[in-house]
Coordinates of C-alpha atoms in Angstrom, one line a residue:
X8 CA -3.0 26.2 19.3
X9 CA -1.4 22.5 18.9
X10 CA -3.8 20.6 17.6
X11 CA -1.9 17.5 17.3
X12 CA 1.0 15.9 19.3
X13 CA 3.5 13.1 18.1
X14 CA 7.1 12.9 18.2
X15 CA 9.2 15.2 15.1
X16 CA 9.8 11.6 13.5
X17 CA 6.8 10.7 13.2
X18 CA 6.2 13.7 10.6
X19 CA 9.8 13.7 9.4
X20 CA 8.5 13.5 6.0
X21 CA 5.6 15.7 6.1
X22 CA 5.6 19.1 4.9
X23 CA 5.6 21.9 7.4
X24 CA 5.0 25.7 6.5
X25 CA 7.1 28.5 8.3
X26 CA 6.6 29.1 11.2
X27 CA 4.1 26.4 11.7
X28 CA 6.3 24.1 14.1
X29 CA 7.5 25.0 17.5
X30 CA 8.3 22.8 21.3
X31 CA 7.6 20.0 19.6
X32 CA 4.3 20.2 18.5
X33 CA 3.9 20.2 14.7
X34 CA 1.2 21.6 12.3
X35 CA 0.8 21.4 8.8
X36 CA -1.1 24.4 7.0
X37 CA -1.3 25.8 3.5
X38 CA 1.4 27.4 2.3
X39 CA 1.7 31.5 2.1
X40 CA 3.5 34.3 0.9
X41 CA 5.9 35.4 3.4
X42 CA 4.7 38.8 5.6
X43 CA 7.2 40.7 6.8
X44 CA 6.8 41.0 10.9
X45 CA 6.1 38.2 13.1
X46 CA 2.9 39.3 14.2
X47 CA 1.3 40.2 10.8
X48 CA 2.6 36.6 9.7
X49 CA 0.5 34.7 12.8
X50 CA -2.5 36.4 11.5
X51 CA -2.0 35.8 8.1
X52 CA -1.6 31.9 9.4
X53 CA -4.6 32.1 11.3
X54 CA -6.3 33.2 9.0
X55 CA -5.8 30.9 6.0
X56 CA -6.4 28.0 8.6
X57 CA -9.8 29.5 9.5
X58 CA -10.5 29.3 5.2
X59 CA -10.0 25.9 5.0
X60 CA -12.2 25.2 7.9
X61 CA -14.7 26.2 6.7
X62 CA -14.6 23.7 3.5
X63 CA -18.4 21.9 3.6
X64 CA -18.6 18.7 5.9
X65 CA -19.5 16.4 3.1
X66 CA -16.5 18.1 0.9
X67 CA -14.1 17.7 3.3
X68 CA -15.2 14.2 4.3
X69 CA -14.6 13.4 0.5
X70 CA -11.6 14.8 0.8
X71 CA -10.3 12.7 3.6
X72 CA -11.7 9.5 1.8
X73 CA -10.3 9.8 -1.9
X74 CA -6.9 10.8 0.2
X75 CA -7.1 7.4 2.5
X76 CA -8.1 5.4 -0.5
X77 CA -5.1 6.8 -2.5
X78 CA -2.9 6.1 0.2
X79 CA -2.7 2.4 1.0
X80 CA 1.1 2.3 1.9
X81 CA 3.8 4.5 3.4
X82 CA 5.5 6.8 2.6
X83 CA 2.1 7.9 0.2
X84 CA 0.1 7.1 3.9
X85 CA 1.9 10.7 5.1
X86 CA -0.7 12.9 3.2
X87 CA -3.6 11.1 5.6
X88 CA -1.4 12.5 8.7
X89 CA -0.7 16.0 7.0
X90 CA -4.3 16.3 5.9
X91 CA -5.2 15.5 9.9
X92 CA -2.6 18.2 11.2
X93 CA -4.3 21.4 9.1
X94 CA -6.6 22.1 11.9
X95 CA -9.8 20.6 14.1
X96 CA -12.2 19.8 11.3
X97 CA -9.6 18.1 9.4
X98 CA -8.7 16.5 12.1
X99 CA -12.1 15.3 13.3
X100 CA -12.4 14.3 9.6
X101 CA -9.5 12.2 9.0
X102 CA -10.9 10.5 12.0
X103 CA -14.1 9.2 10.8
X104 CA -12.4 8.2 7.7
X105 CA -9.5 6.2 8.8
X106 CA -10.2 2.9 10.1
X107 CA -7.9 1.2 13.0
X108 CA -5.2 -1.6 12.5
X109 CA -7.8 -3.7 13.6
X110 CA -10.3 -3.6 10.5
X111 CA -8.0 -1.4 8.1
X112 CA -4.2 -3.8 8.7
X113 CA -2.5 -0.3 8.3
X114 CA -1.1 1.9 11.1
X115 CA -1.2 5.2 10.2
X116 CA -1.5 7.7 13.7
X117 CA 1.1 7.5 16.5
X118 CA -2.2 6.0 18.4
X119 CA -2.3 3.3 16.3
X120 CA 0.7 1.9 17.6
X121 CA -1.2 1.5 20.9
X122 CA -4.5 -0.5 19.4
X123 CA -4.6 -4.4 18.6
X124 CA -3.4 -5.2 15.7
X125 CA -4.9 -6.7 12.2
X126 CA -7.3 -9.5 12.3
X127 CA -6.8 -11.2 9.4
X128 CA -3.4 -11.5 8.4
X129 CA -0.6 -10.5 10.8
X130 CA 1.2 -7.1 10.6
X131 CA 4.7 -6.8 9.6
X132 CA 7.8 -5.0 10.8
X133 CA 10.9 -5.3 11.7
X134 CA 13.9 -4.6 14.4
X135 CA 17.3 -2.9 14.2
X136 CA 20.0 -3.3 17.0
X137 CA 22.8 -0.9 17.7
X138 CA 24.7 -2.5 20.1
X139 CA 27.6 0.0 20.7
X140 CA 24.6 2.1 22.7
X141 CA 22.1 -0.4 23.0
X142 CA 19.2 0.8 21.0
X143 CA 16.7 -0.9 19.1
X144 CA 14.8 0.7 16.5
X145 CA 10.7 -0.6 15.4
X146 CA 10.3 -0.4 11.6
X147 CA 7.1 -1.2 9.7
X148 CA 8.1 -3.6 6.4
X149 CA 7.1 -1.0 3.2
X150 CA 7.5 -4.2 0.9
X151 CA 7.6 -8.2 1.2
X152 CA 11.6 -8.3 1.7
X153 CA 12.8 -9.2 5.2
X154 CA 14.3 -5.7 5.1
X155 CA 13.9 -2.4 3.3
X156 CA 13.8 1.4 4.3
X157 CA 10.7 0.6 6.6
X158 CA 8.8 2.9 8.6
X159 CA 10.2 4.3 11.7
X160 CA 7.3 3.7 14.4
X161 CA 9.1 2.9 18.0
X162 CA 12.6 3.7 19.8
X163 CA 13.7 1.5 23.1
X164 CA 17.2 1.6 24.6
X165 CA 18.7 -0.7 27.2
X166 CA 20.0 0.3 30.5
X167 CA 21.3 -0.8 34.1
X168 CA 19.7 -0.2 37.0
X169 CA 21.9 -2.0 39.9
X170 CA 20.9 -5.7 39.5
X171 CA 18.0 -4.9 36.9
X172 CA 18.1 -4.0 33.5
X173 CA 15.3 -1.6 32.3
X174 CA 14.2 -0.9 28.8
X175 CA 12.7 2.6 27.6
X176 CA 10.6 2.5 24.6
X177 CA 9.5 5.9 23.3
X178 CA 8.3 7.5 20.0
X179 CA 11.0 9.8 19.6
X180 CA 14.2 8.0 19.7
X181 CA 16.2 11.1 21.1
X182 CA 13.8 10.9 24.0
X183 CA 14.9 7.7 25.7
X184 CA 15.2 7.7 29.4
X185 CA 15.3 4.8 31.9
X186 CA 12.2 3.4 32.9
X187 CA 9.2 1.4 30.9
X188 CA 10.2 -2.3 30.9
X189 CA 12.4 -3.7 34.0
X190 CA 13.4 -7.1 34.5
X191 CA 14.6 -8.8 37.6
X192 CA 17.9 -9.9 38.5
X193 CA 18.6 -13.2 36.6
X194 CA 16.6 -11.4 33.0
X195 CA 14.0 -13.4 33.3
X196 CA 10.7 -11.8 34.3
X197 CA 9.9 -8.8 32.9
X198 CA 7.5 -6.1 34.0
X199 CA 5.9 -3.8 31.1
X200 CA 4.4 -0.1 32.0
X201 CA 3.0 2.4 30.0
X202 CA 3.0 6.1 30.3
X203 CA -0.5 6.3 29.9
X204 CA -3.9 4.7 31.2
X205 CA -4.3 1.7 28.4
X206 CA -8.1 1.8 29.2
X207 CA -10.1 4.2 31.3
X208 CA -10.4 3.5 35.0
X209 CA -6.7 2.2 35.0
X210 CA -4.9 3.1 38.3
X211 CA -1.2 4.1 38.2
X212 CA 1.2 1.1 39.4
X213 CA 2.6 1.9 43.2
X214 CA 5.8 -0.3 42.6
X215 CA 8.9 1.4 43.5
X216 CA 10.6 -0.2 40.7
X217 CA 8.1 1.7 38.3
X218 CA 9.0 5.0 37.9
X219 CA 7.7 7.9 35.7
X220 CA 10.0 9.3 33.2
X221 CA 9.7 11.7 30.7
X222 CA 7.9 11.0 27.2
X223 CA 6.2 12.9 24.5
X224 CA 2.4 12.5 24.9
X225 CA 0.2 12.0 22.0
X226 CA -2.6 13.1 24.3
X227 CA -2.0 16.0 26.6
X228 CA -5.0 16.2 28.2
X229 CA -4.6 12.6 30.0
X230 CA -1.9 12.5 32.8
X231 CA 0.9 10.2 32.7
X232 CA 2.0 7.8 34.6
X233 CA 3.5 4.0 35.0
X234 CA 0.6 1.7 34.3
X235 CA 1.4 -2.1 34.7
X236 CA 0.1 -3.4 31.2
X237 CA 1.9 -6.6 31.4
X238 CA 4.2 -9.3 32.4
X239 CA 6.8 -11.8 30.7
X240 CA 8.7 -14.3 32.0
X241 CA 11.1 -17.3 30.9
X242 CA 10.9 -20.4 33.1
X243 CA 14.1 -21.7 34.9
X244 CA 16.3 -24.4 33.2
X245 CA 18.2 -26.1 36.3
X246 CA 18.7 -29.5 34.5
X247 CA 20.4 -27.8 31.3
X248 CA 18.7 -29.7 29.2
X249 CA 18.3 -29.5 25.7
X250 CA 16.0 -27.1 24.0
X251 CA 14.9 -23.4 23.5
X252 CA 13.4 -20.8 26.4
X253 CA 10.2 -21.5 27.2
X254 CA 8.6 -18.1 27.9
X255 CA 4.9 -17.1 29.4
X256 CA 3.3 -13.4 28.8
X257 CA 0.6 -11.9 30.7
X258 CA -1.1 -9.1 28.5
X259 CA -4.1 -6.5 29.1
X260 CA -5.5 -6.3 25.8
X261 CA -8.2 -3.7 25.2
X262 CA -11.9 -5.3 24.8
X263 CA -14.4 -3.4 22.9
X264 CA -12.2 -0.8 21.2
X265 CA -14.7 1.5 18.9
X266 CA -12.4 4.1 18.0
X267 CA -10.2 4.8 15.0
X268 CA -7.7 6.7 15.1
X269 CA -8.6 9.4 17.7
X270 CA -6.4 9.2 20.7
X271 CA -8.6 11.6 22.3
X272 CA -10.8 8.8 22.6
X273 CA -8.9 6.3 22.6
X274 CA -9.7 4.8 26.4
X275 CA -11.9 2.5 26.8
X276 CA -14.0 1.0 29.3
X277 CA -12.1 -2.3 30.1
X278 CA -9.0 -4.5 29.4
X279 CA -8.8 -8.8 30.1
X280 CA -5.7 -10.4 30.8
X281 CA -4.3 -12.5 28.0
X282 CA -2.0 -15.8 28.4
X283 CA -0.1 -16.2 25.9
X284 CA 3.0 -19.5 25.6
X285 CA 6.1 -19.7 23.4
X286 CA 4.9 -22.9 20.7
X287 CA 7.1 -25.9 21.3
X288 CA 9.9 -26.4 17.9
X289 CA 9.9 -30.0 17.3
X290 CA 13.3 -31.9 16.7
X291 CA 15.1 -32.0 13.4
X292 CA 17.1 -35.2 13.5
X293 CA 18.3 -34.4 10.0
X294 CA 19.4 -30.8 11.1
X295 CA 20.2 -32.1 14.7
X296 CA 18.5 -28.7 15.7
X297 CA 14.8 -27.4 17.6
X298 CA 12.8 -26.2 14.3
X299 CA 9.9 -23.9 13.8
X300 CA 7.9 -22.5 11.2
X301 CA 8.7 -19.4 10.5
X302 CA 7.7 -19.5 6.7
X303 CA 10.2 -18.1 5.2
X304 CA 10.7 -14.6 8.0
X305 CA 13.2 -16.4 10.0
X306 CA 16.5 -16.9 8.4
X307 CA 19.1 -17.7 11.0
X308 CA 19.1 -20.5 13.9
X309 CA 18.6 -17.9 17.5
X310 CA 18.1 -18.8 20.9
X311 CA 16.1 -15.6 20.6
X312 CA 13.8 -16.8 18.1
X313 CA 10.1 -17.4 19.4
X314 CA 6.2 -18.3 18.5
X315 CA 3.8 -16.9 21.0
X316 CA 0.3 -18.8 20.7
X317 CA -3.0 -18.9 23.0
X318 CA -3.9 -21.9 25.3
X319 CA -7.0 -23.6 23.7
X320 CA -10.4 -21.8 24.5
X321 CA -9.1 -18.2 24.9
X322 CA -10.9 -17.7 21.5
X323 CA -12.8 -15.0 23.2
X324 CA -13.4 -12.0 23.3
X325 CA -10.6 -11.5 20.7
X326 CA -11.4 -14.3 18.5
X327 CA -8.6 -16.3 18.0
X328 CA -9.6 -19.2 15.9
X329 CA -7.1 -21.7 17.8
X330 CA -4.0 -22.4 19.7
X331 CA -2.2 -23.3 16.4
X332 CA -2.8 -19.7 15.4
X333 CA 0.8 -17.5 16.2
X334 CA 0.1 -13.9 17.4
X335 CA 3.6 -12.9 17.6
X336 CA 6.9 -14.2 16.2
X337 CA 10.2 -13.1 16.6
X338 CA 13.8 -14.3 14.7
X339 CA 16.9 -13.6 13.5
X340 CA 17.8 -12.5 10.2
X341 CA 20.9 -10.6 10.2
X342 CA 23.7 -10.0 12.7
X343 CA 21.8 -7.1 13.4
X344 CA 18.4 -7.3 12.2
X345 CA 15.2 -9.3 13.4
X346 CA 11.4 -10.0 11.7
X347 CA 8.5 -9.1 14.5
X348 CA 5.3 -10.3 13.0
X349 CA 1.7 -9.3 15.2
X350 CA -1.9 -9.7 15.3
X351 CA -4.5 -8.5 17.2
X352 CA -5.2 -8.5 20.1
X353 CA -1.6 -7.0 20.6
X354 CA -0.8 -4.0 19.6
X355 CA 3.0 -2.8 17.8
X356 CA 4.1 -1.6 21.8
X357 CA 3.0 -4.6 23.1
X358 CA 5.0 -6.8 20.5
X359 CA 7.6 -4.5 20.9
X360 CA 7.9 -4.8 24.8
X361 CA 7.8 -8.4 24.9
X362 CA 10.3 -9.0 21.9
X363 CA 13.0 -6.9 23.6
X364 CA 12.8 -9.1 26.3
X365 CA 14.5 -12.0 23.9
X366 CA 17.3 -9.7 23.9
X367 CA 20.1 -10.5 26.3
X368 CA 21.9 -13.6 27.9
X369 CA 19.8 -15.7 30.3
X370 CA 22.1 -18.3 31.9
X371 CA 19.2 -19.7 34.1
X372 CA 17.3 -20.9 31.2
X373 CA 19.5 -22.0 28.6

């Protein structure tokens, strides 16, 4: 019975037992003797799994908290996700233990990748670009470089589509097929869907340019589809004057998300729309260049580097504290390699989604 679904990278460094992982669906259980005979093997399985079931709620729940507590950062965060993948109870467990992005700053389930970010202090990662196949690769920083191992967390790979270029952002990066961020013509408006409802109630998009592809589900028992979750779009340069993109996002951000880490129950009731502006760089007569503040996470001068803040008095419901405060940033750092900083109320595949759409030449608005 798969108990848990996520992509075979998620739990690349997990422990497995024989026989436990099969289509994709992966399921960590104690380790046994090897019986000879398939079938007296399952039962053997099935039957150490039942034992530690049965383990006494407040035991197991004491469990789940001394492992979440010794666990602050990956790769030590992987026994939270093995200790979830035993069976139900641990599973259910783990779940009332581990806190969300949101209150905890730490992303530990596939879900989490989906909920808004942390509150207090923004959440870093950064991005890798291939460019001989046009993939780009979502790590999570393990340490305060620019750039380490990192934890692998999203896939996305660029493709044309005629006069459109569509993005594909996935969990798995051997699952990458056209179809879950499209732009127009020119590059510069941008349409984001996702695979799945981002809130219950949500009604699949009907635009023929949206179209459903196939994607590993965290949660099988909700139906995909292509769910409009946002827009982005850079404004038109006709003059050619000096100065950076100016960019706009439209973003439905979860309101009132309760759960943790549950993707079960993981809808929720309602989403608002979220307007968010690329922060004006002020002139460096000195430099002779359009400057920002990165502090000290942006290393090399980009076209493609950006500061996405609120307009004033969209503090709520999310409670931004002002319009100086930066929910996302994007920059340069190597030839290769870019910082993506993020806050609540976006989540990583929101930040993801918009920050690919930096990528790319856009003659009309340079």
């Amino acid at each position: 019975m798969a108990l848990w679904r996520c992509s075979s990278s998620w739990l690349s460094s997990v422990s497995r037992s024989s026989g436990g992982v099969g289509g994709g669906e992966s399921k960590v259980s104690p380790e046994i003797a090897p019986v000879s005979g398939g079938e007296g093997e399952g039962e053997e399985e099935e039957g150490e799994e039942e034992r530690w079931s049965r383990l006494l709620p407040e035991l197991l729940t004491e469990i789940m908290r001394r492992v979440d507590a010794g666990a602050e950062r990956w790769p030590p965060r992987r026994d939270v996700v093995a200790c979830a993948c035993v069976c139900r109870r641990w599973r259910d467990a783990a779940v009332s233990v581990v806190r969300p992005p949101l209150e905890c700053g730490r992303i530990t389930f596939p879900s989490s990748l989906k909920q808004p970010g942390p509150r207090d202090a923004p959440m870093h990662c950064f991005i890798r670009r291939n460019k001989k196949n046009s993939t780009f690769y979502l790590y999570l920083s393990l340490t305060q470089a620019l750039t380490d191992k990192g934890k692998f967390l999203l896939a996305a790979r660029r493709f044309r589509n005629g006069a459109h270029t569509e993005y594909i952002i996935s969990y798995d990066c051997d699952d990458l097929f056209p179809g879950s961020n499209s732009s127009d013509f020119l590059g510069t408006k941008f349409i984001i869907y996702d695979s799945q409802p981002p809130y219950d109630g949500a009604k699949p998009s009907r635009s023929q340019s949206s179209r459903r592809f196939a994607s590993k589900q965290i949660n099988p028992n909700v139906s995909g589809g292509n769910y409009e979750v946002g827009q982005v779009s850079y404004k038109f340069n006709f003059l050619k004057s000096r100065g950076p993109r100016r960019m706009q996002c439209n973003i439905q951000c979860p309101v009132g998300q309760s759960t943790a880490s549950d993707p079960l129950k993981k809808l929720i009731s309602t989403s608002s729309p979220l307007a968010l502006r690329n922060k004006a760089p002020r002139w460096h007569e000195h430099l002779q260049c359009w400057c920002l503040n990165f502090h000290g996470r942006v290393t090399v001068a980009s076209v493609k580097n950006f500061q996405l803040v609120a307009p004033a008095g969209t503090s709520d419901p999310w409670g931004i504290a002002d319009e100086e405060t930066v929910i996302l940033q994007f920059g340069k750092i190597e030839d290769d390699a870019f910082t993506m900083d993020y806050r609540q109320p976006l989540s990583a595949f929101q930040a993801f989604a918009i920050c690919l759409t930096s990528f790319g030449t856009k003659l009309a608005c340079e």
